[in-house]
Short mmCIF file of N, CA and C in Angstrom, two decimals:
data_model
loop_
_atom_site.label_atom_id
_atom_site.label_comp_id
_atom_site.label_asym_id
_atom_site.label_seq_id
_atom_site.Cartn_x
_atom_site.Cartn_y
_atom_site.Cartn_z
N UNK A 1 0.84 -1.18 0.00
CA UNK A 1 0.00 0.00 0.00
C UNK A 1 0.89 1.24 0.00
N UNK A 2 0.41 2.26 -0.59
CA UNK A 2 1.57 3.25 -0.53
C UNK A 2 1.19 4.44 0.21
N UNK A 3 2.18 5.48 0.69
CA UNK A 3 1.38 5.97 1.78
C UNK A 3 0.79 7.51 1.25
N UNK A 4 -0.22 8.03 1.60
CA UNK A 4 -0.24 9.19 1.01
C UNK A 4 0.57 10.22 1.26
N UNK A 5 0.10 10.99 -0.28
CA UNK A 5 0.78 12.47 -0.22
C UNK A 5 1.05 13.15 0.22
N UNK A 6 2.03 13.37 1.03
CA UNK A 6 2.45 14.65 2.39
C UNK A 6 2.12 16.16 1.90
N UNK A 7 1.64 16.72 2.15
CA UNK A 7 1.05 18.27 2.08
C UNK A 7 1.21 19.37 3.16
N UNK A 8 2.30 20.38 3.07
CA UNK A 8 2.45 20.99 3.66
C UNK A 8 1.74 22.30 3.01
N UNK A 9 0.77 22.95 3.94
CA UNK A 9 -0.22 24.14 3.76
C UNK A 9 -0.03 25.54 4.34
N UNK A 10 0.42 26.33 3.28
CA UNK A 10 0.88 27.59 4.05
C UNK A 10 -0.53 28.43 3.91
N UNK A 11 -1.41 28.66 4.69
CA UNK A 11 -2.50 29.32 4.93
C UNK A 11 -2.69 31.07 4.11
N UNK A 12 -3.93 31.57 4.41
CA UNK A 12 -3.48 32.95 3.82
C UNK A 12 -3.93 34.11 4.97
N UNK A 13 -3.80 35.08 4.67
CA UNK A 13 -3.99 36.41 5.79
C UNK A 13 -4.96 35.75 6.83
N UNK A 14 -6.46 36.06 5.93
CA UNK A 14 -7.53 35.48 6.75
C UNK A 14 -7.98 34.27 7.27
N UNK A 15 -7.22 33.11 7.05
CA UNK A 15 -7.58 31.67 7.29
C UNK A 15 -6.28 31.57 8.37
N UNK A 16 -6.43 29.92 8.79
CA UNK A 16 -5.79 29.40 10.19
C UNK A 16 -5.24 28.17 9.67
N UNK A 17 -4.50 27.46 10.32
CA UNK A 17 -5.15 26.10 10.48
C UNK A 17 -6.12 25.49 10.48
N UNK A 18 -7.01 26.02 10.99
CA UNK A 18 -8.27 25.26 10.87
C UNK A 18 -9.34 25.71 10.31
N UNK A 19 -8.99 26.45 9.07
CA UNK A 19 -9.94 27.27 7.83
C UNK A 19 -9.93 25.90 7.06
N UNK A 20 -10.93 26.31 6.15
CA UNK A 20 -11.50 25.28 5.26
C UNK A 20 -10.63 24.61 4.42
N UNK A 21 -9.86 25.80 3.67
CA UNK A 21 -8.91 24.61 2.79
C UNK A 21 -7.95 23.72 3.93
N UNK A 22 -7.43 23.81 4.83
CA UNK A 22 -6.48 23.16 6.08
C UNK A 22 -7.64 21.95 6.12
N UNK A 23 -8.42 22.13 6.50
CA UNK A 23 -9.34 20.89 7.20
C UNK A 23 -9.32 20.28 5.78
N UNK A 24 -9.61 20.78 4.94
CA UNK A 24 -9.75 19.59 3.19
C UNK A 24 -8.61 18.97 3.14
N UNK A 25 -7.25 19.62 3.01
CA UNK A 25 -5.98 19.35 3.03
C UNK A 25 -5.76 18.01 3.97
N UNK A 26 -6.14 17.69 5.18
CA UNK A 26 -6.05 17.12 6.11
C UNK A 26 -6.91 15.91 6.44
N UNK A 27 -8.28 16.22 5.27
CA UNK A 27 -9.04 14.99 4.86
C UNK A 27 -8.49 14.27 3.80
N UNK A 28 -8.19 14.81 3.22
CA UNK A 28 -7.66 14.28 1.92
C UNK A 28 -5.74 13.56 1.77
N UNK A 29 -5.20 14.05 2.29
CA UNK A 29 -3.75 13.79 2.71
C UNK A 29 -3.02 13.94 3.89
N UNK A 30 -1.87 13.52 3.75
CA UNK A 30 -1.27 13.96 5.36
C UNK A 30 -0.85 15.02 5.11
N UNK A 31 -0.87 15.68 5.73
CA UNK A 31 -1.15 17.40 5.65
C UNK A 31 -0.94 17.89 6.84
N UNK A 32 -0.22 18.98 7.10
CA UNK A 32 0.45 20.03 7.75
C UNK A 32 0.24 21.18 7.51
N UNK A 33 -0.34 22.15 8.23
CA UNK A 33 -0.82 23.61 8.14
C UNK A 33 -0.13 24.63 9.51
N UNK A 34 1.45 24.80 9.35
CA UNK A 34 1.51 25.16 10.58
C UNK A 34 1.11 26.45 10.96
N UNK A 35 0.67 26.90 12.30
CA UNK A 35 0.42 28.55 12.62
C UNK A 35 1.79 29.29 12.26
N UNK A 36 1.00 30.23 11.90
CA UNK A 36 1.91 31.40 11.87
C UNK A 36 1.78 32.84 12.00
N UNK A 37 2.68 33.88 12.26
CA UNK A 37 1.84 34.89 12.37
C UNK A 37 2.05 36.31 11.22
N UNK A 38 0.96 36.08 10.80
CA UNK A 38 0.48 36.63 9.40
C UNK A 38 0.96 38.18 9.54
N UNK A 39 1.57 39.00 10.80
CA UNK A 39 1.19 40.23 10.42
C UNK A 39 3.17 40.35 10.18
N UNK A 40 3.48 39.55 10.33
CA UNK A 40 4.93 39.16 10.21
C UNK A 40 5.48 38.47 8.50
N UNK A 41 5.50 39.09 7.80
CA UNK A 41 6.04 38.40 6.88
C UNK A 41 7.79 37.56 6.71
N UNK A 42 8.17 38.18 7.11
CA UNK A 42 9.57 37.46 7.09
C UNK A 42 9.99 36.66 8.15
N UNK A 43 8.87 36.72 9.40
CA UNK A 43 8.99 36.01 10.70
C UNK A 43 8.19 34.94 10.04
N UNK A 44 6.95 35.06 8.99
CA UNK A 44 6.12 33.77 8.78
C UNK A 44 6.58 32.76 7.45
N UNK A 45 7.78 33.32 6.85
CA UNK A 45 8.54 32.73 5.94
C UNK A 45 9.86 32.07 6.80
N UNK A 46 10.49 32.22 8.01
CA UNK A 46 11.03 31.51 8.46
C UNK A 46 10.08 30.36 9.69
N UNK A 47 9.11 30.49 10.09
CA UNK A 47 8.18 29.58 10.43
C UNK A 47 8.25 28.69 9.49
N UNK A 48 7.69 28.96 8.43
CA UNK A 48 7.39 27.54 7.34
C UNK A 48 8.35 27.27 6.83
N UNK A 49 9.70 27.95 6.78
CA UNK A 49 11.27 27.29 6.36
C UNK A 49 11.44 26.42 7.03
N UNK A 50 11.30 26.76 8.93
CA UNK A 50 11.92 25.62 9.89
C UNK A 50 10.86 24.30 9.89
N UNK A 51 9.52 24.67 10.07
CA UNK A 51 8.42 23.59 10.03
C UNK A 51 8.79 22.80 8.43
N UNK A 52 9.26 22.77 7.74
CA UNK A 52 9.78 22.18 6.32
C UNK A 52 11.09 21.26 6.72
N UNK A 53 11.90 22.24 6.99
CA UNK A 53 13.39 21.61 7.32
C UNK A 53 13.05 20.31 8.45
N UNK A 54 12.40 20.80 9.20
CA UNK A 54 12.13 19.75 10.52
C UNK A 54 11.60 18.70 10.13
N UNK A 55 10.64 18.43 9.08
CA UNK A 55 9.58 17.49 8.74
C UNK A 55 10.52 16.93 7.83
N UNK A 56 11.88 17.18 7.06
CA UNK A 56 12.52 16.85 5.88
C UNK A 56 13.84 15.68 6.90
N UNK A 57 13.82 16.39 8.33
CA UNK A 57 14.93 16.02 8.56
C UNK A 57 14.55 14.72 9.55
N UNK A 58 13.03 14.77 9.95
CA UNK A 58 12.22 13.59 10.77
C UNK A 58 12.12 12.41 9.53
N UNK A 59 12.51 12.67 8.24
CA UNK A 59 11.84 11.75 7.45
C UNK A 59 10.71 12.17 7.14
N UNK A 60 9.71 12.79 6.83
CA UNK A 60 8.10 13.29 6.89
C UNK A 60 8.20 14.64 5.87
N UNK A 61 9.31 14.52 5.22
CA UNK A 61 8.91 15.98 4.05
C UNK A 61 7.97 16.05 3.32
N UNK A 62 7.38 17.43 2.92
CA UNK A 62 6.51 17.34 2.29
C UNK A 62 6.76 16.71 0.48
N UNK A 63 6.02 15.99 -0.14
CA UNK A 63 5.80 16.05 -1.32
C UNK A 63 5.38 17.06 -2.05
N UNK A 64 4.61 17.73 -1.72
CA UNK A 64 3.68 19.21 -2.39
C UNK A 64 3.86 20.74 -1.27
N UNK A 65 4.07 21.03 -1.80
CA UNK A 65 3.72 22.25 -1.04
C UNK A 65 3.05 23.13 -1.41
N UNK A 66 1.86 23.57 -1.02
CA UNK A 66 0.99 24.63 -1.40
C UNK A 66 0.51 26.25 -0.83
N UNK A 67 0.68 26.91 -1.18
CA UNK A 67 0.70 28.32 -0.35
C UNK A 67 -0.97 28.62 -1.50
N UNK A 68 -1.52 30.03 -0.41
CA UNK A 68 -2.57 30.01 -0.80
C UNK A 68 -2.62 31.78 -0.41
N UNK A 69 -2.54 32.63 -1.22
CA UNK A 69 -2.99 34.28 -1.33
C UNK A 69 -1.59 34.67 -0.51
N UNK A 70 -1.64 34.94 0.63
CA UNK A 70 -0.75 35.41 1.86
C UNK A 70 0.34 34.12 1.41
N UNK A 71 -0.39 33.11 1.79
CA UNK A 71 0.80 31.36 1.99
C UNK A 71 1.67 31.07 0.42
N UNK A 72 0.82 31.99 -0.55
CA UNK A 72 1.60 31.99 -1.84
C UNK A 72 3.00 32.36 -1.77
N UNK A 73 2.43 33.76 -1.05
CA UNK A 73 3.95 34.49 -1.66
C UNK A 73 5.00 33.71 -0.23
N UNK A 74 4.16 33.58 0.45
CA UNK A 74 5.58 32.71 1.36
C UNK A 74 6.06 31.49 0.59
N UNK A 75 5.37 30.98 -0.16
CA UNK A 75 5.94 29.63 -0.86
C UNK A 75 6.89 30.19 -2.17
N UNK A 76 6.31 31.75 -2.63
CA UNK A 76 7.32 32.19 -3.64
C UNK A 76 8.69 32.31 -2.62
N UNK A 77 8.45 32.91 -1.72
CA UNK A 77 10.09 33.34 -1.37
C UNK A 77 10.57 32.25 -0.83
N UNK A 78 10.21 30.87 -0.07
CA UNK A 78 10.87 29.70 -0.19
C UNK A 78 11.56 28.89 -1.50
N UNK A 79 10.89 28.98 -2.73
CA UNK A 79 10.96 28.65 -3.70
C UNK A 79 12.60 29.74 -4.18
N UNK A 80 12.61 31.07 -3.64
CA UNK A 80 13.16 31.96 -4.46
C UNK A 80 14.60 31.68 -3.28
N UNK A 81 14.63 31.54 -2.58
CA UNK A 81 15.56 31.63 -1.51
C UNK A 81 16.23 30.18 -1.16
N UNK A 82 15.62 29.21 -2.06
CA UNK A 82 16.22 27.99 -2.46
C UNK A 82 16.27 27.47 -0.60
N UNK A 83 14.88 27.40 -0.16
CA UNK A 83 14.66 26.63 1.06
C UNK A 83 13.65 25.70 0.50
N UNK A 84 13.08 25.14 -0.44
CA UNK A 84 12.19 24.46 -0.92
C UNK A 84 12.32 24.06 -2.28
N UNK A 85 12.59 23.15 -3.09
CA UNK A 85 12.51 23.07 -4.53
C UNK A 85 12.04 22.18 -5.17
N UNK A 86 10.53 21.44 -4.24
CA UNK A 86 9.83 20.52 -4.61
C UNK A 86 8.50 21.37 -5.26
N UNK A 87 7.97 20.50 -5.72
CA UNK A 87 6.70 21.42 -6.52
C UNK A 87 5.62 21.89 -5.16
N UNK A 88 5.19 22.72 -6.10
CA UNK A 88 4.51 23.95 -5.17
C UNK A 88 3.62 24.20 -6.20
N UNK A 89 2.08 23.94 -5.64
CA UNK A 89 0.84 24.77 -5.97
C UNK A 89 0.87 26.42 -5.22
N UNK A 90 0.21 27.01 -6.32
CA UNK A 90 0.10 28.84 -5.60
C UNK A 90 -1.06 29.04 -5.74
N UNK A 91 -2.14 29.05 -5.10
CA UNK A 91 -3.57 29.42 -4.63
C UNK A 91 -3.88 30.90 -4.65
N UNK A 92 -4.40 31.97 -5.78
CA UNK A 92 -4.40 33.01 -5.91
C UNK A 92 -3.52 33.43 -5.10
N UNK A 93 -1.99 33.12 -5.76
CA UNK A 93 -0.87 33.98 -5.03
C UNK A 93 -0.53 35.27 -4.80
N UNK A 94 -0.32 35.98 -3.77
CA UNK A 94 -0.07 37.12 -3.55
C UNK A 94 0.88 37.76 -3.52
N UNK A 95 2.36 37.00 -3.88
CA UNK A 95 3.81 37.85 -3.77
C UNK A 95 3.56 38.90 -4.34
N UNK A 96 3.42 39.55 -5.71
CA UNK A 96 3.42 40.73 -5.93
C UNK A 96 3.20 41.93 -5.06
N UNK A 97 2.03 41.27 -4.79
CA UNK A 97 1.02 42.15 -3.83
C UNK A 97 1.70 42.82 -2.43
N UNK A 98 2.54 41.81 -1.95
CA UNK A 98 3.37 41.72 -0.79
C UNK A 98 4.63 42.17 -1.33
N UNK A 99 5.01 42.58 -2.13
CA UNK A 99 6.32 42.67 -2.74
C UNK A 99 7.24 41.74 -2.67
N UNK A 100 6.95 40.48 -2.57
CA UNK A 100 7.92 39.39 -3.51
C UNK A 100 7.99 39.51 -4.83
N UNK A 101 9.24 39.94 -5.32
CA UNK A 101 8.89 40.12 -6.29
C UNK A 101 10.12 39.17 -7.00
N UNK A 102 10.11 38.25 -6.43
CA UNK A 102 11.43 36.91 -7.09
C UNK A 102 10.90 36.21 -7.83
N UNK A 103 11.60 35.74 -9.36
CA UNK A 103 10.49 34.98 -10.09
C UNK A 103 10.99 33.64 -9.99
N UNK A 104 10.18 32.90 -10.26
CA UNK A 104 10.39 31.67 -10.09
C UNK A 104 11.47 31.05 -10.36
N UNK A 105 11.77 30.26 -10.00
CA UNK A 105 13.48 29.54 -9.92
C UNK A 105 13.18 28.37 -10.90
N UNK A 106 14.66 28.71 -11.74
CA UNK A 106 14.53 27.33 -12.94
C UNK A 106 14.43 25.81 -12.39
N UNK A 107 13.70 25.16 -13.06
CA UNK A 107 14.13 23.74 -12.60
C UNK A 107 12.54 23.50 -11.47
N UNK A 108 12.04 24.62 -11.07
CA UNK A 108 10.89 24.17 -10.39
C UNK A 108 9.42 24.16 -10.48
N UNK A 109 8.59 22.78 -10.48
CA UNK A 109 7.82 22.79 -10.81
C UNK A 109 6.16 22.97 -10.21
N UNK A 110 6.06 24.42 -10.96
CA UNK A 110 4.76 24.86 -9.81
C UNK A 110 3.81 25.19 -10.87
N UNK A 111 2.44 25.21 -10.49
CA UNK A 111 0.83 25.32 -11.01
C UNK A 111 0.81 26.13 -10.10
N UNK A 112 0.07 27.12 -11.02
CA UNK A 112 -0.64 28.47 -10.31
C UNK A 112 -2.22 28.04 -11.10
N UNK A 113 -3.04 28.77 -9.77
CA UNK A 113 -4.70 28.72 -10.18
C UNK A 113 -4.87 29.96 -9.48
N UNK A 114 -5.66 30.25 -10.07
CA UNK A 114 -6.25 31.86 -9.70
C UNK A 114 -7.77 32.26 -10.67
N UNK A 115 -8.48 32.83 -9.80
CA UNK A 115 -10.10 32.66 -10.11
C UNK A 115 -10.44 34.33 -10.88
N UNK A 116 -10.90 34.03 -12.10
CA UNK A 116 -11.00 35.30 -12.82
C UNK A 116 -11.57 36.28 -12.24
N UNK A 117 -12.92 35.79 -11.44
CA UNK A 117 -13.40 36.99 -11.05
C UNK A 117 -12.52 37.58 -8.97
N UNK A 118 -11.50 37.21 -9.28
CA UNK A 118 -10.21 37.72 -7.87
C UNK A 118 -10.39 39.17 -7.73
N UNK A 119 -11.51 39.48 -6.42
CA UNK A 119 -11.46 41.15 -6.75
C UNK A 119 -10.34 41.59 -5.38
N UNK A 120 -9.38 40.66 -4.90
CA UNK A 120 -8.55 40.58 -3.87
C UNK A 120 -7.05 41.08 -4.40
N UNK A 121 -6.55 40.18 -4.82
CA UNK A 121 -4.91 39.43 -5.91
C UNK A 121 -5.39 39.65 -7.47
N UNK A 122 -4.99 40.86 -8.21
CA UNK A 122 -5.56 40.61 -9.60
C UNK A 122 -4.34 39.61 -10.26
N UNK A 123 -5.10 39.15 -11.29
CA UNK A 123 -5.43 38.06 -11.55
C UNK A 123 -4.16 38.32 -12.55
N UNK A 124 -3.82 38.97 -13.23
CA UNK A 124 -2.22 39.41 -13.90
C UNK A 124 -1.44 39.19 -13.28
N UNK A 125 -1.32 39.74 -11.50
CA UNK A 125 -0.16 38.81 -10.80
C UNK A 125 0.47 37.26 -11.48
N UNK A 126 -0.48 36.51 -11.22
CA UNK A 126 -0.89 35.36 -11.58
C UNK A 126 -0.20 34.73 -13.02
N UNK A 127 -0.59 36.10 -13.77
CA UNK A 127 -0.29 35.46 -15.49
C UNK A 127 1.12 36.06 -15.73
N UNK A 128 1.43 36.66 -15.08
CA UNK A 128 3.07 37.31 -15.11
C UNK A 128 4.14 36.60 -14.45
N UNK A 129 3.65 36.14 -13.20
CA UNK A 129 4.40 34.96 -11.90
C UNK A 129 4.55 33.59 -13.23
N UNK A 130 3.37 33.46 -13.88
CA UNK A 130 3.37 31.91 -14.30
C UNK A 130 4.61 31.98 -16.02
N UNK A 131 5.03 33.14 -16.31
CA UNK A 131 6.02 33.45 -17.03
C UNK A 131 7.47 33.51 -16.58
N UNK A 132 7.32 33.57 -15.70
CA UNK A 132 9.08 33.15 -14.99
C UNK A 132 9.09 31.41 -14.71
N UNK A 133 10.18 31.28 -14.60
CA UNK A 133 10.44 30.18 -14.32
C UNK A 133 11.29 29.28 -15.35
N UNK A 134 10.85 27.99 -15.63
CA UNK A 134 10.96 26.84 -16.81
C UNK A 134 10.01 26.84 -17.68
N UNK A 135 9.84 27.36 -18.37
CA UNK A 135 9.12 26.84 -19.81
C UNK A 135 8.00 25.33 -19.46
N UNK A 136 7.12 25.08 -19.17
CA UNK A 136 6.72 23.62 -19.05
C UNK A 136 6.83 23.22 -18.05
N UNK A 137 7.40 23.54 -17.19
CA UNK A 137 7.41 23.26 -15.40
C UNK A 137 6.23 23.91 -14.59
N UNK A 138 6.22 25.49 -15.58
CA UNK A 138 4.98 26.28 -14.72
C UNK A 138 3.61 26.06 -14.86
N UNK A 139 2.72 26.04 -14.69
CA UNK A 139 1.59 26.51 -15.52
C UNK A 139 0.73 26.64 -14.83
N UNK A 140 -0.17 27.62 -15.66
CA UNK A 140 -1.40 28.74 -15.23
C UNK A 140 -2.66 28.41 -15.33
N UNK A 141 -3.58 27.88 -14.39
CA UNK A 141 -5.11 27.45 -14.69
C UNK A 141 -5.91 28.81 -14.40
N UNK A 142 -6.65 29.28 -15.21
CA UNK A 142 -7.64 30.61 -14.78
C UNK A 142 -8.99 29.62 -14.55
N UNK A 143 -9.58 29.73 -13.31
CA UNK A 143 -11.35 29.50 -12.82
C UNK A 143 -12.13 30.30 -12.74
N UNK A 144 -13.48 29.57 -13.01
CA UNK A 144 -14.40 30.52 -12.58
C UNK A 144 -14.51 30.85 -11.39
N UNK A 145 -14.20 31.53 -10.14
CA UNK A 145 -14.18 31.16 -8.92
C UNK A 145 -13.54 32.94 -8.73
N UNK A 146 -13.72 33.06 -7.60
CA UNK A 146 -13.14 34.39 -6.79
C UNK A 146 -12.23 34.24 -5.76
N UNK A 147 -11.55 34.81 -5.20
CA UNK A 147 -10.12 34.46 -4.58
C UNK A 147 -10.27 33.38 -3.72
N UNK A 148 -11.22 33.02 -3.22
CA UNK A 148 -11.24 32.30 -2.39
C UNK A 148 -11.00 30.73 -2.44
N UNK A 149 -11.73 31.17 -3.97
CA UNK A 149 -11.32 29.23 -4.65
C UNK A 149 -12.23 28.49 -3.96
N UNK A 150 -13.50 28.89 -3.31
CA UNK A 150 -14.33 27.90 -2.84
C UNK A 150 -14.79 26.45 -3.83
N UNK A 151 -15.05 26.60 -5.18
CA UNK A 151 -15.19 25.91 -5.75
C UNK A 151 -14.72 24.49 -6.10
N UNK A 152 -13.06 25.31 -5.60
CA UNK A 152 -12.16 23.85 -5.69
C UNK A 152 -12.48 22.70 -4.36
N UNK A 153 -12.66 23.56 -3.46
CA UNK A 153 -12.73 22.62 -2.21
C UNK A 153 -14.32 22.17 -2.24
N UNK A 154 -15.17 22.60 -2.73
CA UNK A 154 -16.37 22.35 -2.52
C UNK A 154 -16.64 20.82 -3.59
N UNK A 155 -15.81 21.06 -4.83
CA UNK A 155 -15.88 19.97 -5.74
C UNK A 155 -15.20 19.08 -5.46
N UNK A 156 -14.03 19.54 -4.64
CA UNK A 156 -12.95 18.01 -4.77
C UNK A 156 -11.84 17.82 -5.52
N UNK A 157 -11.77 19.26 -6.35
CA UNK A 157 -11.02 19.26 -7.85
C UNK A 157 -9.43 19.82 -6.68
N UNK A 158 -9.93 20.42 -5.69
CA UNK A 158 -8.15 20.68 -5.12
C UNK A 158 -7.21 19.55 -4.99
N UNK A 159 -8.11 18.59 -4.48
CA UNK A 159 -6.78 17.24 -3.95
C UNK A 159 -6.43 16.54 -5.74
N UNK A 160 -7.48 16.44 -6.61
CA UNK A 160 -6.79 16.06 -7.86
C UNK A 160 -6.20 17.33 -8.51
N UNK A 161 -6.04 18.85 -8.31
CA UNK A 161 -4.74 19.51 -8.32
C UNK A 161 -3.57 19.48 -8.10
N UNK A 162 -3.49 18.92 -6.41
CA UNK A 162 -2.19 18.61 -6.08
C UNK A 162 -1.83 17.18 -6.75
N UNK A 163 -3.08 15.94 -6.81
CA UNK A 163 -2.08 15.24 -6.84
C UNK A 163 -1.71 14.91 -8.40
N UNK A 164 -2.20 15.88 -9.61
CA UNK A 164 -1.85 16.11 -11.09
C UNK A 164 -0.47 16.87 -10.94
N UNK A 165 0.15 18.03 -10.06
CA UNK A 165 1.40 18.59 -10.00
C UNK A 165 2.10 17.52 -9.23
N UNK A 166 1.80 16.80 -8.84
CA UNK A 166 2.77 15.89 -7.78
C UNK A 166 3.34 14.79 -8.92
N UNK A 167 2.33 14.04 -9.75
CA UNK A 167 2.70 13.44 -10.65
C UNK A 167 3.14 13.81 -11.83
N UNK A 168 2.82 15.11 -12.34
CA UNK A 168 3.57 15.49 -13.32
C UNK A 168 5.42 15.99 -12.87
N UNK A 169 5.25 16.15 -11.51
CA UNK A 169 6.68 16.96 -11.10
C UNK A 169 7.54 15.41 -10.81
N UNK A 170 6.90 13.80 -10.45
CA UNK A 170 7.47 12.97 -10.34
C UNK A 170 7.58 12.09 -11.76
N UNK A 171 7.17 12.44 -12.57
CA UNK A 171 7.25 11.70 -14.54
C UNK A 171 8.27 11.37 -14.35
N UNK A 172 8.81 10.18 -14.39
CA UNK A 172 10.04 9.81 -14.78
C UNK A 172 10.12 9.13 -16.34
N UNK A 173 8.58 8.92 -17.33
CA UNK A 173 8.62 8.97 -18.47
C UNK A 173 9.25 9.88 -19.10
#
């Protein structure tokens, strides 16, 4: 039997641990959402550096990592600061917004989704972030949906998100 997908969940401004996508995350895979404190950006990018390193060094790393608005751009500047270089979903990411403004690092493979009607994170962030990087490593899904992405969690379509980037980032075809 094989074991599931480890999922580490970097939350966004307004959500917790125990906001809706965390609890889906946590039904669906083994999953990790650690606290952090949001009004801290560079204090909440070394939170989820050490909660990463720790889980990598117990044996228990994540497979996916997903940041979500706020948890985006912390997963951009992990990604950019070469503390992370496993694939990474970005959930109407917000680096811009926050002034991350590091583009994606070659060689890593991340899916961005972001919901057209985003009256939060416009939605160009999104289509500009998904132009850096690797050629074919990145790519950009636009939804019908508003920042919140309720749709994904309400359908079910998030956990076959992650686990379509998990298997495309593990192809060894």
């Amino acid at each position: 039997m094989t074991r599931p997908l480890r999922v580490h969940f970097i939350h966004g401004l307004e959500s917790s641990p125990q906001g809706e996508k965390a609890r889906f995350f946590a039904a669906h895979f083994d999953a990790v959402t650690p606290s952090m404190d949001t009004r801290d950006l560079e204090g909440a990018i070394r939170t989820q550096a050490l909660a990463i390193r720790n889980a990598v060094e117990e044996g228990r790393g994540p497979d996916v990592l997903v940041g979500s608005s706020f948890g985006g751009a912390i997963a951009v500047a992990l990604l950019a600061r070469g503390l992370w270089r496993g694939p990474t979903l970005l959930l109407a990411q917000a680096a811009q917004k926050l002034g991350v403004l590091d583009p994606l690092p070659a060689g890593a493979h991340v899916a961005l989704v972001h919901g057209v009607h985003d009256d939060v994170v416009p939605l160009e962030d999104s289509r500009a972030r998904s132009r850096t990087g690797t050629p074919g490593l990145v790519t950009l899904e636009e939804v019908d949906d508003d920042h919140r992405l309720s749709s994904l969690v309400a359908s079910g379509r998030l956990a076959d998100l992650v686990r379509a980037l998990h298997e495309r980032a593990n192809d060894r075809g």
